[in-house]
XYZ file of C-alpha atoms in Angstrom:
524
model
C 141.909 107.110 -8.660
C 139.015 105.736 -6.642
C 135.535 107.185 -7.158
C 136.392 110.781 -6.330
C 133.792 113.089 -7.861
C 131.142 110.412 -8.467
C 128.387 112.576 -7.003
C 129.396 115.409 -9.328
C 128.719 113.777 -12.711
C 126.596 116.145 -14.737
C 125.549 115.777 -18.351
C 123.849 118.136 -20.766
C 120.224 117.108 -21.316
C 118.987 118.128 -24.779
C 115.404 117.947 -23.494
C 115.862 120.569 -20.789
C 118.817 122.287 -22.479
C 120.853 122.356 -19.309
C 123.407 120.299 -17.410
C 121.860 117.933 -14.892
C 123.163 115.653 -12.189
C 122.987 111.977 -13.154
C 120.409 110.316 -10.889
C 119.734 106.754 -12.116
C 116.229 105.279 -12.308
C 117.615 102.345 -10.297
C 120.329 103.229 -7.811
C 123.756 102.031 -8.902
C 122.565 101.029 -12.379
C 122.447 102.885 -15.693
C 120.451 101.961 -18.785
C 121.818 103.588 -21.949
C 120.584 103.338 -25.540
C 122.542 104.857 -28.421
C 121.378 104.933 -32.031
C 123.844 103.043 -34.184
C 124.555 102.985 -37.894
C 122.485 102.170 -40.961
C 124.787 99.473 -42.305
C 125.184 99.689 -46.063
C 128.726 101.033 -46.519
C 131.960 101.620 -44.624
C 131.409 103.921 -41.657
C 132.672 107.504 -41.791
C 134.165 109.918 -39.278
C 130.736 111.101 -38.125
C 129.948 107.539 -37.064
C 133.338 107.323 -35.347
C 132.681 110.479 -33.367
C 129.332 109.254 -32.049
C 130.799 105.858 -31.174
C 133.799 107.312 -29.328
C 131.705 109.936 -27.500
C 129.339 107.357 -26.022
C 132.101 104.816 -25.470
C 133.763 107.479 -23.341
C 130.545 107.915 -21.341
C 130.233 104.127 -20.995
C 133.816 103.805 -19.759
C 133.464 106.657 -17.280
C 130.212 105.329 -15.834
C 131.850 101.914 -15.389
C 134.833 103.563 -13.711
C 132.504 105.330 -11.289
C 131.138 101.940 -10.253
C 127.812 101.882 -12.079
C 126.417 98.663 -13.498
C 125.738 99.786 -17.057
C 123.492 98.152 -19.632
C 124.606 99.693 -22.902
C 122.475 99.055 -25.995
C 123.556 100.209 -29.453
C 121.477 99.082 -32.427
C 122.186 98.276 -36.046
C 119.668 99.364 -38.667
C 119.788 96.486 -41.146
C 116.400 97.111 -42.822
C 116.195 100.493 -44.557
C 115.620 102.227 -47.905
C 119.348 102.992 -48.336
C 120.320 99.378 -47.700
C 117.715 98.086 -50.151
C 118.800 100.583 -52.823
C 122.491 99.676 -52.452
C 121.745 95.929 -52.399
C 119.665 96.202 -55.575
C 122.499 98.122 -57.253
C 124.907 95.342 -56.368
C 122.458 92.516 -57.012
C 122.826 91.083 -53.499
C 120.520 90.262 -50.604
C 119.888 93.400 -48.459
C 120.259 91.607 -45.115
C 123.527 89.986 -46.262
C 124.870 93.346 -47.452
C 123.963 94.918 -44.143
C 125.568 92.085 -42.185
C 128.813 92.631 -44.106
C 128.959 96.284 -43.101
C 127.898 95.551 -39.516
C 131.020 93.389 -39.309
C 133.177 96.090 -40.918
C 131.826 98.594 -38.392
C 132.714 96.287 -35.507
C 136.256 96.004 -36.850
C 136.502 99.798 -36.942
C 135.154 99.975 -33.381
C 137.757 97.474 -32.206
C 140.497 99.534 -33.851
C 139.193 102.652 -32.090
C 139.245 100.878 -28.708
C 135.464 101.112 -28.283
C 134.148 98.630 -25.742
C 131.559 96.141 -26.964
C 128.059 97.226 -25.818
C 125.995 94.915 -23.634
C 123.541 94.370 -26.495
C 123.750 95.146 -30.233
C 120.261 94.380 -31.579
C 119.347 94.457 -35.252
C 116.002 95.395 -36.765
C 115.700 92.083 -38.625
C 115.894 90.221 -35.320
C 113.163 92.294 -33.621
C 110.308 92.364 -36.119
C 107.872 90.776 -33.636
C 108.600 93.413 -30.969
C 108.147 96.139 -33.577
C 104.807 94.738 -34.785
C 103.576 94.405 -31.196
C 104.416 98.049 -30.468
C 102.710 99.246 -33.663
C 99.588 97.269 -32.771
C 99.565 98.892 -29.328
C 99.866 102.379 -30.866
C 96.922 101.621 -33.180
C 94.840 100.297 -30.263
C 95.574 103.502 -28.349
C 94.187 105.533 -31.258
C 97.487 107.107 -32.287
C 98.105 105.389 -35.643
C 96.089 104.299 -38.672
C 96.519 101.793 -41.513
C 96.151 102.772 -45.189
C 96.605 100.196 -47.974
C 99.143 98.142 -46.020
C 101.033 101.149 -44.633
C 100.680 102.284 -41.026
C 101.163 105.962 -40.170
C 101.616 107.603 -36.805
C 99.189 110.462 -36.211
C 101.206 113.392 -34.871
C 97.972 115.220 -33.976
C 97.498 112.574 -31.270
C 100.807 113.562 -29.670
C 100.118 116.717 -27.608
C 103.795 117.238 -26.737
C 105.149 116.683 -30.238
C 108.169 118.956 -30.716
C 109.181 118.987 -27.040
C 112.740 117.800 -27.783
C 113.471 119.643 -31.027
C 111.320 122.734 -30.611
C 109.733 121.968 -33.990
C 106.120 123.094 -34.309
C 103.564 121.103 -36.303
C 102.356 124.154 -38.195
C 105.825 124.492 -39.710
C 105.565 121.083 -41.382
C 104.239 121.998 -44.802
C 103.755 119.180 -47.252
C 106.471 118.756 -49.838
C 109.178 120.344 -47.680
C 110.254 118.408 -44.622
C 108.084 115.417 -45.472
C 107.113 113.692 -48.696
C 103.742 114.650 -50.147
C 101.318 111.760 -49.508
C 97.586 112.541 -49.696
C 96.769 109.409 -47.716
C 98.167 111.057 -44.588
C 95.816 112.867 -42.246
C 98.603 115.338 -41.471
C 101.619 115.916 -43.741
C 103.888 115.382 -40.708
C 102.512 111.874 -40.014
C 105.268 109.300 -40.434
C 105.425 105.612 -41.342
C 105.488 102.934 -38.677
C 105.059 100.118 -41.212
C 105.669 100.173 -44.974
C 103.748 97.935 -47.360
C 105.858 95.548 -49.416
C 107.275 96.696 -52.754
C 108.929 94.585 -55.465
C 112.558 93.771 -54.708
C 112.283 94.548 -50.977
C 112.532 92.232 -47.943
C 109.216 91.848 -46.140
C 107.529 90.209 -43.178
C 103.908 89.243 -42.597
C 101.868 91.558 -40.374
C 98.221 92.283 -39.449
C 98.324 95.070 -42.091
C 99.787 92.908 -44.831
C 103.375 92.031 -45.793
C 105.884 94.832 -45.358
C 108.721 96.150 -43.223
C 109.203 98.603 -40.355
C 109.589 102.345 -40.796
C 112.830 103.840 -39.513
C 111.788 105.464 -36.224
C 109.811 102.587 -34.682
C 112.831 100.279 -34.469
C 114.576 102.228 -31.703
C 111.395 102.614 -29.644
C 110.801 98.861 -29.802
C 114.386 97.773 -29.178
C 115.070 100.219 -26.351
C 111.870 99.067 -24.607
C 112.843 95.439 -25.213
C 116.230 95.726 -23.493
C 115.772 98.639 -21.077
C 111.977 98.881 -20.497
C 109.963 102.064 -21.109
C 111.850 103.937 -18.384
C 115.615 104.243 -18.578
C 118.388 106.740 -18.027
C 120.204 107.861 -21.179
C 119.321 107.983 -24.862
C 122.093 109.187 -27.169
C 122.982 109.838 -30.778
C 124.207 112.452 -33.199
C 122.737 115.945 -33.057
C 121.173 115.404 -36.490
C 118.929 112.714 -34.954
C 117.098 115.159 -32.662
C 114.630 115.793 -35.473
C 112.889 113.869 -36.808
C 114.207 110.575 -35.425
C 114.295 111.197 -31.683
C 111.247 113.442 -31.734
C 109.299 110.667 -33.440
C 110.701 108.072 -31.056
C 109.332 110.007 -28.105
C 105.917 110.396 -29.732
C 105.483 106.737 -30.658
C 106.961 105.374 -27.397
C 104.594 107.530 -25.345
C 101.698 106.468 -27.580
C 102.486 102.802 -26.937
C 103.125 103.303 -23.226
C 102.104 106.617 -21.594
C 104.515 105.945 -18.708
C 107.518 106.092 -21.054
C 110.305 108.282 -19.682
C 113.960 108.797 -20.605
C 115.853 110.868 -18.073
C 118.639 112.324 -20.229
C 118.846 112.921 -23.971
C 122.471 113.342 -25.062
C 123.703 114.333 -28.529
C 127.172 114.666 -30.022
C 128.134 117.390 -32.498
C 128.946 117.012 -36.193
C 132.345 116.383 -37.709
C 132.889 119.105 -40.286
C 135.308 119.526 -43.175
C 136.299 123.116 -43.858
C 133.504 124.066 -41.405
C 130.880 122.260 -43.506
C 129.103 119.149 -42.218
C 130.592 115.998 -43.697
C 128.056 114.218 -45.884
C 127.995 111.805 -48.770
C 125.852 114.189 -50.816
C 128.546 116.891 -50.632
C 131.305 114.403 -51.333
C 133.397 115.820 -48.477
C 133.308 112.770 -46.211
C 135.795 109.972 -45.729
C 135.637 106.694 -43.894
C 137.227 105.542 -40.673
C 139.194 103.089 -42.783
C 140.522 105.946 -44.965
C 142.117 107.421 -41.856
C 143.292 104.286 -40.040
C 145.080 103.005 -43.133
C 147.505 105.902 -42.708
C 147.182 107.020 -39.071
C 147.172 104.931 -35.919
C 143.624 104.409 -34.579
C 144.765 105.836 -31.221
C 145.676 109.067 -33.017
C 142.181 109.202 -34.504
C 140.577 108.525 -31.121
C 142.724 111.244 -29.531
C 141.622 113.643 -32.281
C 137.942 112.757 -31.764
C 138.085 113.527 -28.025
C 140.174 116.678 -28.490
C 137.000 118.790 -28.589
C 133.984 118.641 -26.302
C 131.606 115.982 -27.614
C 128.772 118.501 -28.140
C 130.908 120.949 -30.123
C 131.413 120.750 -33.874
C 134.751 119.091 -34.642
C 136.437 120.429 -37.757
C 138.541 117.790 -39.460
C 142.075 119.031 -39.957
C 145.069 117.084 -41.230
C 147.294 119.265 -39.057
C 145.259 118.427 -35.934
C 145.343 114.730 -36.797
C 149.125 114.938 -37.138
C 149.192 116.739 -33.783
C 147.150 113.971 -32.162
C 149.467 111.343 -33.628
C 152.485 113.178 -32.240
C 150.859 113.624 -28.818
C 149.991 109.935 -28.396
C 153.433 108.871 -29.651
C 155.054 111.121 -27.024
C 152.895 109.576 -24.276
C 153.838 106.028 -25.268
C 157.517 106.875 -25.735
C 157.563 108.373 -22.242
C 155.862 105.292 -20.789
C 158.308 102.985 -22.589
C 161.325 104.978 -21.383
C 159.903 104.778 -17.855
C 159.292 101.042 -18.107
C 162.803 100.416 -19.446
C 164.416 102.474 -16.680
C 162.383 100.871 -13.906
C 162.807 97.268 -15.072
C 166.251 96.895 -13.501
C 164.983 98.252 -10.155
C 161.768 96.242 -9.874
C 163.077 93.173 -8.039
C 165.312 95.270 -5.804
C 162.429 97.595 -4.928
C 160.143 94.691 -3.981
C 162.782 93.223 -1.669
C 163.439 96.615 -0.093
C 159.734 97.333 0.463
C 159.387 94.120 2.485
C 161.750 95.561 5.035
C 160.861 99.217 4.920
C 157.989 100.987 3.096
C 159.195 103.233 0.307
C 157.703 106.719 0.203
C 157.181 108.838 -2.877
C 158.620 112.281 -3.455
C 156.356 115.154 -2.291
C 156.520 116.575 -5.825
C 155.315 113.221 -7.193
C 152.407 113.094 -4.758
C 151.431 116.639 -5.703
C 151.676 115.705 -9.381
C 149.370 112.682 -8.893
C 146.841 114.734 -6.904
C 146.701 117.389 -9.614
C 146.210 114.795 -12.370
C 143.304 113.285 -10.398
C 141.617 116.564 -9.502
C 141.913 118.009 -13.026
C 140.729 114.795 -14.655
C 137.629 114.430 -12.464
C 136.802 118.126 -12.649
C 136.704 117.942 -16.442
C 135.043 114.544 -16.810
C 132.360 115.291 -14.231
C 131.502 118.476 -16.128
C 129.632 116.844 -19.020
C 132.661 114.789 -20.152
C 134.731 117.844 -21.021
C 137.650 116.123 -22.743
C 138.827 119.283 -24.461
C 142.455 119.774 -23.308
C 142.076 116.887 -20.843
C 145.553 115.578 -21.699
C 147.204 118.967 -21.214
C 147.933 120.769 -17.937
C 148.561 118.375 -15.042
C 148.730 115.347 -17.347
C 151.563 116.915 -19.360
C 153.256 117.905 -16.091
C 153.168 114.230 -15.090
C 154.893 113.236 -18.337
C 157.504 115.947 -17.802
C 158.056 114.703 -14.226
C 158.715 111.213 -15.582
C 161.223 112.401 -18.178
C 162.984 114.662 -15.702
C 163.322 111.968 -13.038
C 164.479 109.323 -15.493
C 167.597 111.467 -15.802
C 167.816 111.621 -11.993
C 167.826 107.821 -11.850
C 170.945 107.713 -13.995
C 172.871 109.795 -11.464
C 174.698 108.244 -8.555
C 172.704 108.577 -5.322
C 171.956 106.838 -2.037
C 169.992 103.573 -2.290
C 166.958 104.799 -0.309
C 166.793 108.012 -2.335
C 167.019 105.995 -5.535
C 164.165 103.713 -4.450
C 162.063 106.780 -3.587
C 162.476 108.010 -7.156
C 161.638 104.511 -8.474
C 158.468 104.357 -6.369
C 157.489 107.871 -7.430
C 157.871 107.013 -11.109
C 155.969 103.748 -10.652
C 152.980 105.479 -9.068
C 152.911 108.274 -11.645
C 153.124 105.716 -14.454
C 150.135 103.900 -12.944
C 148.217 107.179 -12.717
C 148.936 108.032 -16.345
C 147.831 104.546 -17.416
C 144.571 104.810 -15.484
C 143.671 108.097 -17.198
C 144.489 106.557 -20.583
C 142.412 103.476 -19.759
C 139.314 105.534 -18.938
C 139.788 107.592 -22.101
C 140.192 104.432 -24.182
C 143.756 105.304 -25.159
C 145.468 102.324 -23.507
C 145.784 99.154 -25.581
C 146.571 95.552 -24.558
C 149.805 95.809 -26.561
C 153.177 96.639 -25.038
C 154.436 100.203 -25.235
C 157.093 99.038 -27.684
C 154.518 97.408 -29.973
C 152.381 100.562 -30.058
C 155.426 102.708 -30.821
C 156.371 100.375 -33.664
C 152.836 100.632 -35.078
C 153.066 104.431 -35.015
C 156.404 104.230 -36.828
C 154.963 101.980 -39.523
C 152.096 104.431 -40.133
C 154.590 107.324 -40.350
C 156.642 105.407 -42.916
C 153.504 104.774 -44.958
C 152.595 108.478 -44.972
C 156.168 109.404 -45.901
C 156.207 106.700 -48.609
C 159.494 105.390 -47.222
C 160.902 102.083 -45.987
C 163.128 101.605 -42.934
C 165.999 100.848 -45.318
C 165.512 104.265 -46.956
C 165.855 106.049 -43.623
C 168.885 103.979 -42.611
C 170.557 104.834 -45.917
C 169.843 108.556 -45.429
C 171.164 108.412 -41.856
C 174.400 106.905 -43.197
C 174.618 109.565 -45.923
C 174.093 112.271 -43.329
C 176.725 110.796 -41.017
C 179.216 110.759 -43.888
C 178.341 114.342 -44.809
C 178.942 115.457 -41.216
C 182.239 113.575 -41.127
C 183.259 115.386 -44.298
C 182.051 118.694 -42.822
C 179.367 118.962 -45.530
C 176.943 120.503 -43.069
C 174.611 121.984 -45.686
C 174.033 118.492 -47.114
C 173.592 117.073 -43.600
C 171.009 119.735 -42.769
C 169.215 119.187 -46.068
C 168.809 115.442 -45.424
C 167.360 116.141 -41.995
C 165.058 118.887 -43.313
C 163.748 116.733 -46.150
C 162.903 113.915 -43.739
C 161.244 116.340 -41.304
C 159.166 117.646 -44.188
C 157.867 114.079 -44.622
C 157.171 113.539 -40.913
C 160.395 111.774 -39.904
C 162.566 113.372 -37.200
C 166.232 112.446 -36.734
C 167.676 112.523 -33.203
C 171.416 112.492 -32.562
C 172.130 110.546 -29.376
C 175.861 110.470 -28.698
C 177.508 108.588 -31.535
C 174.264 107.193 -32.976
C 171.222 108.619 -34.755
C 167.655 107.379 -34.242
C 164.403 108.376 -35.922
C 160.852 108.934 -34.774
C 157.599 110.219 -36.311
C 156.963 113.965 -36.110
C 154.528 116.521 -37.492
C 155.560 117.062 -41.122
C 156.690 120.596 -41.840
C 154.796 120.274 -45.136
C 151.413 119.756 -43.471
C 148.913 122.501 -44.290
C 145.167 122.738 -43.940
C 144.376 123.720 -47.503
C 141.211 122.270 -49.023
C 143.076 119.932 -51.377
C 144.938 118.320 -48.471
C 142.009 117.552 -46.208
C 141.545 114.002 -47.418
C 144.373 111.576 -46.681
C 145.709 109.751 -49.700
C 144.853 106.062 -49.874
C 147.433 103.515 -50.844
C 146.630 101.447 -53.901
C-alpha cells in the first residue's frame, strides 16, 4: 500500500477541539503516552476500547513510516489497589502485579502490540519525588502534615483542556472537603503514610504518590517535557489530564503536548459501563465465549471518539464478519496452492498481468482505506464498501478458476487473486485483525467458540446432520427443516454441498438485544 496519504493524517485534538494535521516535534518520530489501567482486577471492555483505539493509532503511525516511542503506564500504587489488597489480605504491589499480567494476556489476545515502554508507579518513585520537589521550589505546591498539595491558584490556565472553571469547584462536591487546602480544588501530589499502606521515604515524610503526578513524571522520564500525543479515555479529561497539565507546567514551564486524544465510553443500554452500576463485564467474560478478533472488530466498528453501545447482536455480527473474511482467505489459499509453483515458473519467462477489474478493486481498497484512516482514524464501516467488494471478487473468481480456460488466462486470474489477497491481508494487519496463525487455525478457533455458545459438541452436530440426512431421504422435510432451524437458532448454520453437509458459525436467530441478554453467560 506504500505511504499514500501520509501527509494527510489528521487527528482530533481535545485541546483545540478540532482536527489537526500531525506535525511531529522531531521529524519522522512520534512520542506517544497513553494512560493505562489501575491494576487491581480483571480489565473490562472500557479498558479494551482504549487499548485497541491507541493500538490502532500506533499501528497506523508505524505503517506510515514513523519511528514511534509508545509509552503506556500501569498504576500499581493507588487507593483502590490498597483497599482490594487489604480485603484479600495480600501485598498491594503483588496484587497489582498479578492484574498487570492478566491485562497483558488480554492485550495479547486482542492483538495489541507491546508498547515501547510500560512503566509502573512503584518503579518511578524517585522521578515522582524529584518532580514534586521542583513544583514546590517553583511555588506551586505546599506541604501540610506530610501531604503535599498542588495549588491550582498558581496555574493561570487551569481548565484549558476541560473547560472547567475554578469557581465551580465547591468543597464537598467534586473534591473531598479538607480544611488544610488553600483552595478546595487543590489536589494531592504526595500522601502521608497511613496504617496498612505501602510507603516510601520522602523530604515530606513517608508516604506515596497521588494519582495525577505519576503520569507527569513518567511521560517526562521517557518522552521529555515536549512530545506529540497524550491519550486516554474521555473520562480522564477532568480531573486527571487537566491536573497533569497544571503540574507538568509547574515543574517545567516549557512543557508542551501537541495533541490530546481521547476515546469514547463503552455503554450498556446507552449507560456508561461502570462497576458501581454493576453493568460492566470483563474482557475475559467476552473472550471466553467469542473470539478475540470478533471483539476487536466490534471495538473498531465505531469511530474511536464516539460512544460504543455494547450489543450482543453487534458482537455476533462482528464474529460473523471476521469468520467470513478468514473463510474467504482460506478458500483463496486452497485454490491458489496448486497453481503457485506453476505460476512462479511461468513468471520467469513472461510477466503475468492482473485483470483490470482486479487492479481497480485494489486501487479502491487503498483509496478508501487511507481516506478513512487519515481522517482521524475513522474505522466506522472501514471493512465495508471496497473491502467487501474485494472479498466478493475473490469468491467470484475462485469459481472462474474451476472452469476450463487457456493457461495464460488462468495465470492472470491466479495473479489477480494473489495480489488482492495480499491487499486484504495488509489492511487486516494494520487494523490488528491478522494473526500469526493459519487461516484454518483461526477458523477452527471461531468454530470452537460457536460450539461453546451453542452448548454443543462436534459429535452433537454430526449426529444431527445424520438425522437430517435420513429425514430428507425419507422425505420427512418438516423434520429436516426443524433440525436446521434449531441449529440456526443456536448459531450453527448447515450448508449442503453436493452430497455432503458442512457446518459453520452464524448469527443465532435467537439473538436479541434485551436487557437480560446483554451479558454473555460464563461457563462454570
